[in-house]
mmCIF file with all atom_site columns, C-alpha atoms in Angstrom:
data_model
loop_
_atom_site.group_PDB
_atom_site.id
_atom_site.type_symbol
_atom_site.label_atom_id
_atom_site.label_alt_id
_atom_site.label_comp_id
_atom_site.label_asym_id
_atom_site.label_entity_id
_atom_site.label_seq_id
_atom_site.pdbx_PDB_ins_code
_atom_site.Cartn_x
_atom_site.Cartn_y
_atom_site.Cartn_z
_atom_site.occupancy
_atom_site.B_iso_or_equiv
_atom_site.pdbx_formal_charge
_atom_site.auth_seq_id
_atom_site.auth_comp_id
_atom_site.auth_asym_id
_atom_site.auth_atom_id
_atom_site.pdbx_PDB_model_num
ATOM 1   C CA . UNK A 1 1   ? -22.160 -19.253 14.793 1.00 49.00 ? 1295 UNK A CA 1
ATOM 2   C CA . UNK A 1 2   ? -21.376 -15.579 16.296 1.00 51.00 ? 1296 UNK A CA 1
ATOM 3   C CA . UNK A 1 3   ? -20.937 -16.594 19.467 1.00 60.00 ? 1297 UNK A CA 1
ATOM 4   C CA . UNK A 1 4   ? -19.270 -19.890 18.713 1.00 65.00 ? 1298 UNK A CA 1
ATOM 5   C CA . UNK A 1 5   ? -16.677 -17.698 16.771 1.00 66.00 ? 1299 UNK A CA 1
ATOM 6   C CA . UNK A 1 6   ? -16.357 -15.092 19.555 1.00 73.00 ? 1300 UNK A CA 1
ATOM 7   C CA . UNK A 1 7   ? -15.170 -18.241 21.877 1.00 70.00 ? 1301 UNK A CA 1
ATOM 8   C CA . UNK A 1 8   ? -12.648 -19.136 19.817 1.00 74.00 ? 1302 UNK A CA 1
ATOM 9   C CA . UNK A 1 9   ? -11.105 -16.197 20.062 1.00 79.00 ? 1303 UNK A CA 1
ATOM 10  C CA . UNK A 1 10  ? -10.686 -16.278 24.104 1.00 75.00 ? 1304 UNK A CA 1
ATOM 11  C CA . UNK A 1 11  ? -7.883  -17.776 25.601 1.00 76.00 ? 1305 UNK A CA 1
ATOM 12  C CA . UNK A 1 12  ? -7.601  -20.526 27.333 1.00 72.00 ? 1306 UNK A CA 1
ATOM 13  C CA . UNK A 1 13  ? -7.910  -19.090 30.968 1.00 72.00 ? 1307 UNK A CA 1
ATOM 14  C CA . UNK A 1 14  ? -10.653 -17.053 29.808 1.00 78.00 ? 1308 UNK A CA 1
ATOM 15  C CA . UNK A 1 15  ? -12.780 -20.074 28.265 1.00 77.00 ? 1309 UNK A CA 1
ATOM 16  C CA . UNK A 1 16  ? -12.567 -21.731 32.023 1.00 74.00 ? 1310 UNK A CA 1
ATOM 17  C CA . UNK A 1 17  ? -13.807 -18.495 33.651 1.00 76.00 ? 1311 UNK A CA 1
ATOM 18  C CA . UNK A 1 18  ? -16.965 -18.725 31.192 1.00 79.00 ? 1312 UNK A CA 1
ATOM 19  C CA . UNK A 1 19  ? -16.949 -22.299 32.282 1.00 77.00 ? 1313 UNK A CA 1
ATOM 20  C CA . UNK A 1 20  ? -16.713 -21.774 35.635 1.00 74.00 ? 1314 UNK A CA 1
ATOM 21  C CA . UNK A 1 21  ? -19.717 -19.115 35.628 1.00 77.00 ? 1315 UNK A CA 1
ATOM 22  C CA . UNK A 1 22  ? -21.989 -21.211 33.315 1.00 79.00 ? 1316 UNK A CA 1
ATOM 23  C CA . UNK A 1 23  ? -21.472 -24.271 35.247 1.00 78.00 ? 1317 UNK A CA 1
ATOM 24  C CA . UNK A 1 24  ? -21.477 -22.177 38.548 1.00 76.00 ? 1318 UNK A CA 1
ATOM 25  C CA . UNK A 1 25  ? -24.830 -20.607 37.599 1.00 79.00 ? 1319 UNK A CA 1
ATOM 26  C CA . UNK A 1 26  ? -26.174 -24.343 36.622 1.00 80.00 ? 1320 UNK A CA 1
ATOM 27  C CA . UNK A 1 27  ? -25.127 -26.220 39.579 1.00 77.00 ? 1321 UNK A CA 1
ATOM 28  C CA . UNK A 1 28  ? -26.765 -23.836 41.793 1.00 78.00 ? 1322 UNK A CA 1
ATOM 29  C CA . UNK A 1 29  ? -29.712 -23.827 40.111 1.00 81.00 ? 1323 UNK A CA 1
ATOM 30  C CA . UNK A 1 30  ? -30.233 -27.524 40.061 1.00 80.00 ? 1324 UNK A CA 1
ATOM 31  C CA . UNK A 1 31  ? -29.226 -27.741 43.635 1.00 78.00 ? 1325 UNK A CA 1
ATOM 32  C CA . UNK A 1 32  ? -31.891 -25.220 44.776 1.00 81.00 ? 1326 UNK A CA 1
ATOM 33  C CA . UNK A 1 33  ? -34.005 -27.242 42.884 1.00 81.00 ? 1327 UNK A CA 1
ATOM 34  C CA . UNK A 1 34  ? -33.344 -30.434 44.515 1.00 78.00 ? 1328 UNK A CA 1
ATOM 35  C CA . UNK A 1 35  ? -33.454 -29.218 47.374 1.00 80.00 ? 1329 UNK A CA 1
ATOM 36  C CA . UNK A 1 36  ? -37.567 -28.364 46.998 1.00 82.00 ? 1330 UNK A CA 1
ATOM 37  C CA . UNK A 1 37  ? -38.141 -30.870 44.858 1.00 79.00 ? 1331 UNK A CA 1
ATOM 38  C CA . UNK A 1 38  ? -37.269 -33.320 48.318 1.00 80.00 ? 1332 UNK A CA 1
ATOM 39  C CA . UNK A 1 39  ? -39.347 -30.918 50.163 1.00 84.00 ? 1333 UNK A CA 1
ATOM 40  C CA . UNK A 1 40  ? -42.273 -34.135 48.785 1.00 81.00 ? 1334 UNK A CA 1
ATOM 41  C CA . UNK A 1 41  ? -41.369 -37.256 48.161 1.00 83.00 ? 1335 UNK A CA 1
ATOM 42  C CA . UNK A 1 42  ? -42.208 -39.344 45.321 1.00 80.00 ? 1336 UNK A CA 1
ATOM 43  C CA . UNK A 1 43  ? -44.450 -41.327 47.619 1.00 87.00 ? 1337 UNK A CA 1
ATOM 44  C CA . UNK A 1 44  ? -46.334 -37.963 47.901 1.00 88.00 ? 1338 UNK A CA 1
ATOM 45  C CA . UNK A 1 45  ? -46.337 -37.598 44.073 1.00 85.00 ? 1339 UNK A CA 1
ATOM 46  C CA . UNK A 1 46  ? -47.691 -40.978 43.099 1.00 88.00 ? 1340 UNK A CA 1
ATOM 47  C CA . UNK A 1 47  ? -50.570 -40.705 46.474 1.00 92.00 ? 1341 UNK A CA 1
ATOM 48  C CA . UNK A 1 48  ? -50.999 -37.492 45.276 1.00 91.00 ? 1342 UNK A CA 1
ATOM 49  C CA . UNK A 1 49  ? -51.662 -39.001 41.599 1.00 90.00 ? 1343 UNK A CA 1
ATOM 50  C CA . UNK A 1 50  ? -53.866 -42.066 42.800 1.00 93.00 ? 1344 UNK A CA 1
ATOM 51  C CA . UNK A 1 51  ? -56.094 -39.517 44.729 1.00 93.00 ? 1345 UNK A CA 1
ATOM 52  C CA . UNK A 1 52  ? -56.608 -37.584 41.253 1.00 93.00 ? 1346 UNK A CA 1
ATOM 53  C CA . UNK A 1 53  ? -56.916 -40.782 39.186 1.00 93.00 ? 1347 UNK A CA 1
ATOM 54  C CA . UNK A 1 54  ? -59.475 -42.501 42.215 1.00 94.00 ? 1348 UNK A CA 1
ATOM 55  C CA . UNK A 1 55  ? -61.682 -38.763 41.385 1.00 92.00 ? 1349 UNK A CA 1
ATOM 56  C CA . UNK A 1 56  ? -61.341 -38.781 38.144 1.00 92.00 ? 1350 UNK A CA 1
ATOM 57  C CA . UNK A 1 57  ? -63.120 -42.585 37.646 1.00 93.00 ? 1351 UNK A CA 1
ATOM 58  C CA . UNK A 1 58  ? -65.341 -41.707 39.846 1.00 93.00 ? 1352 UNK A CA 1
ATOM 59  C CA . UNK A 1 59  ? -66.619 -38.462 37.521 1.00 91.00 ? 1353 UNK A CA 1
ATOM 60  C CA . UNK A 1 60  ? -65.690 -35.602 40.070 1.00 88.00 ? 1354 UNK A CA 1
ATOM 61  C CA . UNK A 1 61  ? -64.296 -32.703 38.287 1.00 90.00 ? 1355 UNK A CA 1
ATOM 62  C CA . UNK A 1 62  ? -63.223 -34.582 35.378 1.00 90.00 ? 1356 UNK A CA 1
ATOM 63  C CA . UNK A 1 63  ? -61.515 -31.231 33.710 1.00 93.00 ? 1357 UNK A CA 1
ATOM 64  C CA . UNK A 1 64  ? -59.830 -30.014 36.856 1.00 93.00 ? 1358 UNK A CA 1
ATOM 65  C CA . UNK A 1 65  ? -58.391 -33.298 37.825 1.00 90.00 ? 1359 UNK A CA 1
ATOM 66  C CA . UNK A 1 66  ? -57.018 -34.090 34.459 1.00 93.00 ? 1360 UNK A CA 1
ATOM 67  C CA . UNK A 1 67  ? -55.377 -30.780 34.701 1.00 93.00 ? 1361 UNK A CA 1
ATOM 68  C CA . UNK A 1 68  ? -53.799 -31.644 38.222 1.00 92.00 ? 1362 UNK A CA 1
ATOM 69  C CA . UNK A 1 69  ? -52.798 -35.540 36.864 1.00 91.00 ? 1363 UNK A CA 1
ATOM 70  C CA . UNK A 1 70  ? -51.041 -33.653 34.392 1.00 92.00 ? 1364 UNK A CA 1
ATOM 71  C CA . UNK A 1 71  ? -49.335 -31.565 36.410 1.00 91.00 ? 1365 UNK A CA 1
ATOM 72  C CA . UNK A 1 72  ? -48.646 -33.633 38.575 1.00 90.00 ? 1366 UNK A CA 1
ATOM 73  C CA . UNK A 1 73  ? -46.586 -36.221 36.299 1.00 89.00 ? 1367 UNK A CA 1
ATOM 74  C CA . UNK A 1 74  ? -45.039 -33.282 34.682 1.00 87.00 ? 1368 UNK A CA 1
ATOM 75  C CA . UNK A 1 75  ? -43.975 -32.554 38.381 1.00 85.00 ? 1369 UNK A CA 1
ATOM 76  C CA . UNK A 1 76  ? -42.565 -36.331 38.504 1.00 84.00 ? 1370 UNK A CA 1
ATOM 77  C CA . UNK A 1 77  ? -40.624 -36.040 35.229 1.00 84.00 ? 1371 UNK A CA 1
ATOM 78  C CA . UNK A 1 78  ? -39.205 -32.615 36.211 1.00 83.00 ? 1372 UNK A CA 1
ATOM 79  C CA . UNK A 1 79  ? -38.318 -34.069 39.482 1.00 81.00 ? 1373 UNK A CA 1
ATOM 80  C CA . UNK A 1 80  ? -36.283 -37.310 37.964 1.00 80.00 ? 1374 UNK A CA 1
ATOM 81  C CA . UNK A 1 81  ? -35.040 -34.864 35.412 1.00 82.00 ? 1375 UNK A CA 1
ATOM 82  C CA . UNK A 1 82  ? -33.348 -32.735 37.995 1.00 80.00 ? 1376 UNK A CA 1
ATOM 83  C CA . UNK A 1 83  ? -31.893 -36.046 40.023 1.00 78.00 ? 1377 UNK A CA 1
ATOM 84  C CA . UNK A 1 84  ? -30.294 -36.963 36.464 1.00 79.00 ? 1378 UNK A CA 1
ATOM 85  C CA . UNK A 1 85  ? -28.636 -33.659 36.101 1.00 80.00 ? 1379 UNK A CA 1
ATOM 86  C CA . UNK A 1 86  ? -27.155 -33.617 39.602 1.00 77.00 ? 1380 UNK A CA 1
ATOM 87  C CA . UNK A 1 87  ? -25.505 -36.986 38.742 1.00 76.00 ? 1381 UNK A CA 1
ATOM 88  C CA . UNK A 1 88  ? -24.395 -35.421 35.338 1.00 79.00 ? 1382 UNK A CA 1
ATOM 89  C CA . UNK A 1 89  ? -22.760 -33.017 37.931 1.00 77.00 ? 1383 UNK A CA 1
ATOM 90  C CA . UNK A 1 90  ? -20.647 -35.465 39.643 1.00 73.00 ? 1384 UNK A CA 1
ATOM 91  C CA . UNK A 1 91  ? -19.869 -36.873 36.250 1.00 78.00 ? 1385 UNK A CA 1
ATOM 92  C CA . UNK A 1 92  ? -17.864 -33.022 35.145 1.00 78.00 ? 1386 UNK A CA 1
ATOM 93  C CA . UNK A 1 93  ? -16.682 -32.960 38.700 1.00 77.00 ? 1387 UNK A CA 1
ATOM 94  C CA . UNK A 1 94  ? -14.435 -36.035 37.351 1.00 79.00 ? 1388 UNK A CA 1
ATOM 95  C CA . UNK A 1 95  ? -13.997 -34.682 33.711 1.00 79.00 ? 1389 UNK A CA 1
ATOM 96  C CA . UNK A 1 96  ? -12.595 -31.307 35.818 1.00 79.00 ? 1390 UNK A CA 1
ATOM 97  C CA . UNK A 1 97  ? -10.328 -33.174 38.124 1.00 80.00 ? 1391 UNK A CA 1
ATOM 98  C CA . UNK A 1 98  ? -8.445  -35.070 34.826 1.00 83.00 ? 1392 UNK A CA 1
ATOM 99  C CA . UNK A 1 99  ? -8.701  -31.596 33.320 1.00 80.00 ? 1393 UNK A CA 1
ATOM 100 C CA . UNK A 1 100 ? -6.758  -30.245 36.598 1.00 81.00 ? 1394 UNK A CA 1
ATOM 101 C CA . UNK A 1 101 ? -4.316  -33.690 36.255 1.00 82.00 ? 1395 UNK A CA 1
ATOM 102 C CA . UNK A 1 102 ? -3.169  -33.159 32.776 1.00 80.00 ? 1396 UNK A CA 1
ATOM 103 C CA . UNK A 1 103 ? -1.890  -29.209 33.751 1.00 79.00 ? 1397 UNK A CA 1
ATOM 104 C CA . UNK A 1 104 ? -0.178  -30.670 36.199 1.00 80.00 ? 1398 UNK A CA 1
ATOM 105 C CA . UNK A 1 105 ? 1.420   -33.378 34.399 1.00 80.00 ? 1399 UNK A CA 1
ATOM 106 C CA . UNK A 1 106 ? 2.323   -31.170 31.841 1.00 74.00 ? 1400 UNK A CA 1
ATOM 107 C CA . UNK A 1 107 ? 3.196   -27.658 33.767 1.00 75.00 ? 1401 UNK A CA 1
ATOM 108 C CA . UNK A 1 108 ? 7.011   -29.116 34.194 1.00 75.00 ? 1402 UNK A CA 1
ATOM 109 C CA . UNK A 1 109 ? 7.544   -28.376 30.188 1.00 75.00 ? 1403 UNK A CA 1
ATOM 110 C CA . UNK A 1 110 ? 5.900   -25.073 30.188 1.00 74.00 ? 1404 UNK A CA 1
ATOM 111 C CA . UNK A 1 111 ? 7.586   -21.396 29.371 1.00 78.00 ? 1405 UNK A CA 1
ATOM 112 C CA . UNK A 1 112 ? 7.215   -19.419 32.417 1.00 77.00 ? 1406 UNK A CA 1
ATOM 113 C CA . UNK A 1 113 ? 4.146   -17.329 31.080 1.00 77.00 ? 1407 UNK A CA 1
ATOM 114 C CA . UNK A 1 114 ? 2.519   -20.558 30.185 1.00 77.00 ? 1408 UNK A CA 1
ATOM 115 C CA . UNK A 1 115 ? 3.325   -21.879 33.737 1.00 79.00 ? 1409 UNK A CA 1
ATOM 116 C CA . UNK A 1 116 ? 1.408   -18.589 35.177 1.00 80.00 ? 1410 UNK A CA 1
ATOM 117 C CA . UNK A 1 117 ? -1.614  -19.193 33.035 1.00 79.00 ? 1411 UNK A CA 1
ATOM 118 C CA . UNK A 1 118 ? -1.423  -22.865 33.540 1.00 79.00 ? 1412 UNK A CA 1
ATOM 119 C CA . UNK A 1 119 ? -1.749  -22.218 37.337 1.00 81.00 ? 1413 UNK A CA 1
ATOM 120 C CA . UNK A 1 120 ? -4.293  -20.127 37.128 1.00 81.00 ? 1414 UNK A CA 1
ATOM 121 C CA . UNK A 1 121 ? -6.240  -22.657 35.214 1.00 80.00 ? 1415 UNK A CA 1
ATOM 122 C CA . UNK A 1 122 ? -6.085  -25.303 37.631 1.00 81.00 ? 1416 UNK A CA 1
ATOM 123 C CA . UNK A 1 123 ? -7.217  -22.608 40.387 1.00 83.00 ? 1417 UNK A CA 1
ATOM 124 C CA . UNK A 1 124 ? -10.262 -21.727 38.029 1.00 81.00 ? 1418 UNK A CA 1
ATOM 125 C CA . UNK A 1 125 ? -10.588 -25.625 38.190 1.00 81.00 ? 1419 UNK A CA 1
ATOM 126 C CA . UNK A 1 126 ? -10.031 -26.236 41.733 1.00 82.00 ? 1420 UNK A CA 1
ATOM 127 C CA . UNK A 1 127 ? -12.879 -23.572 42.159 1.00 80.00 ? 1421 UNK A CA 1
ATOM 128 C CA . UNK A 1 128 ? -15.105 -24.875 39.872 1.00 77.00 ? 1422 UNK A CA 1
ATOM 129 C CA . UNK A 1 129 ? -14.914 -28.561 41.705 1.00 78.00 ? 1423 UNK A CA 1
ATOM 130 C CA . UNK A 1 130 ? -16.140 -26.133 44.926 1.00 79.00 ? 1424 UNK A CA 1
ATOM 131 C CA . UNK A 1 131 ? -19.354 -24.877 43.578 1.00 75.00 ? 1425 UNK A CA 1
ATOM 132 C CA . UNK A 1 132 ? -19.754 -28.334 42.141 1.00 74.00 ? 1426 UNK A CA 1
ATOM 133 C CA . UNK A 1 133 ? -19.635 -29.908 45.158 1.00 74.00 ? 1427 UNK A CA 1
ATOM 134 C CA . UNK A 1 134 ? -22.022 -27.622 46.644 1.00 72.00 ? 1428 UNK A CA 1
ATOM 135 C CA . UNK A 1 135 ? -24.494 -27.610 44.448 1.00 60.00 ? 1429 UNK A CA 1
#
C-alpha cells in the first residue's frame, strides 16, 4: 500500500515515465524470451515429450524421465504463456494510441504550462510504443 500511496503523489508525467520504464523492461525481457523460445519449435517439444513417454512406457530410467517430462511440459506451458504476453503487448500499443489521441484532442483547451507537460507525455507515449514494437 505504501508504494501505491507514493505513486498517487507523482505527477502525470512522472507516472508515464515510470510506466514507460516498467513496460520497456517487460517488453525487452519478453522479446528476449520469445526469441530464445523460437529456437525450439513446438513440434520439437512435442516430439521430445513423446520420446520421453515411450521411454517411460518401456520402464527406462523412469525417475529421470518423469522429471524430464515435467520439465518439457513446463517449458511448453511457459512457451505458450510468453506468446500470450507478447499478444498483450500489442493490446497495450492500442491502449497507448488511444491515450495519445485523447491528449491530442484535449491539448487545445489546456493552459500554457499544461501544454508543455501534455507534449512531454505524448512524446513518452510514442517512445513507449516504439519500445513495445521492438519487443
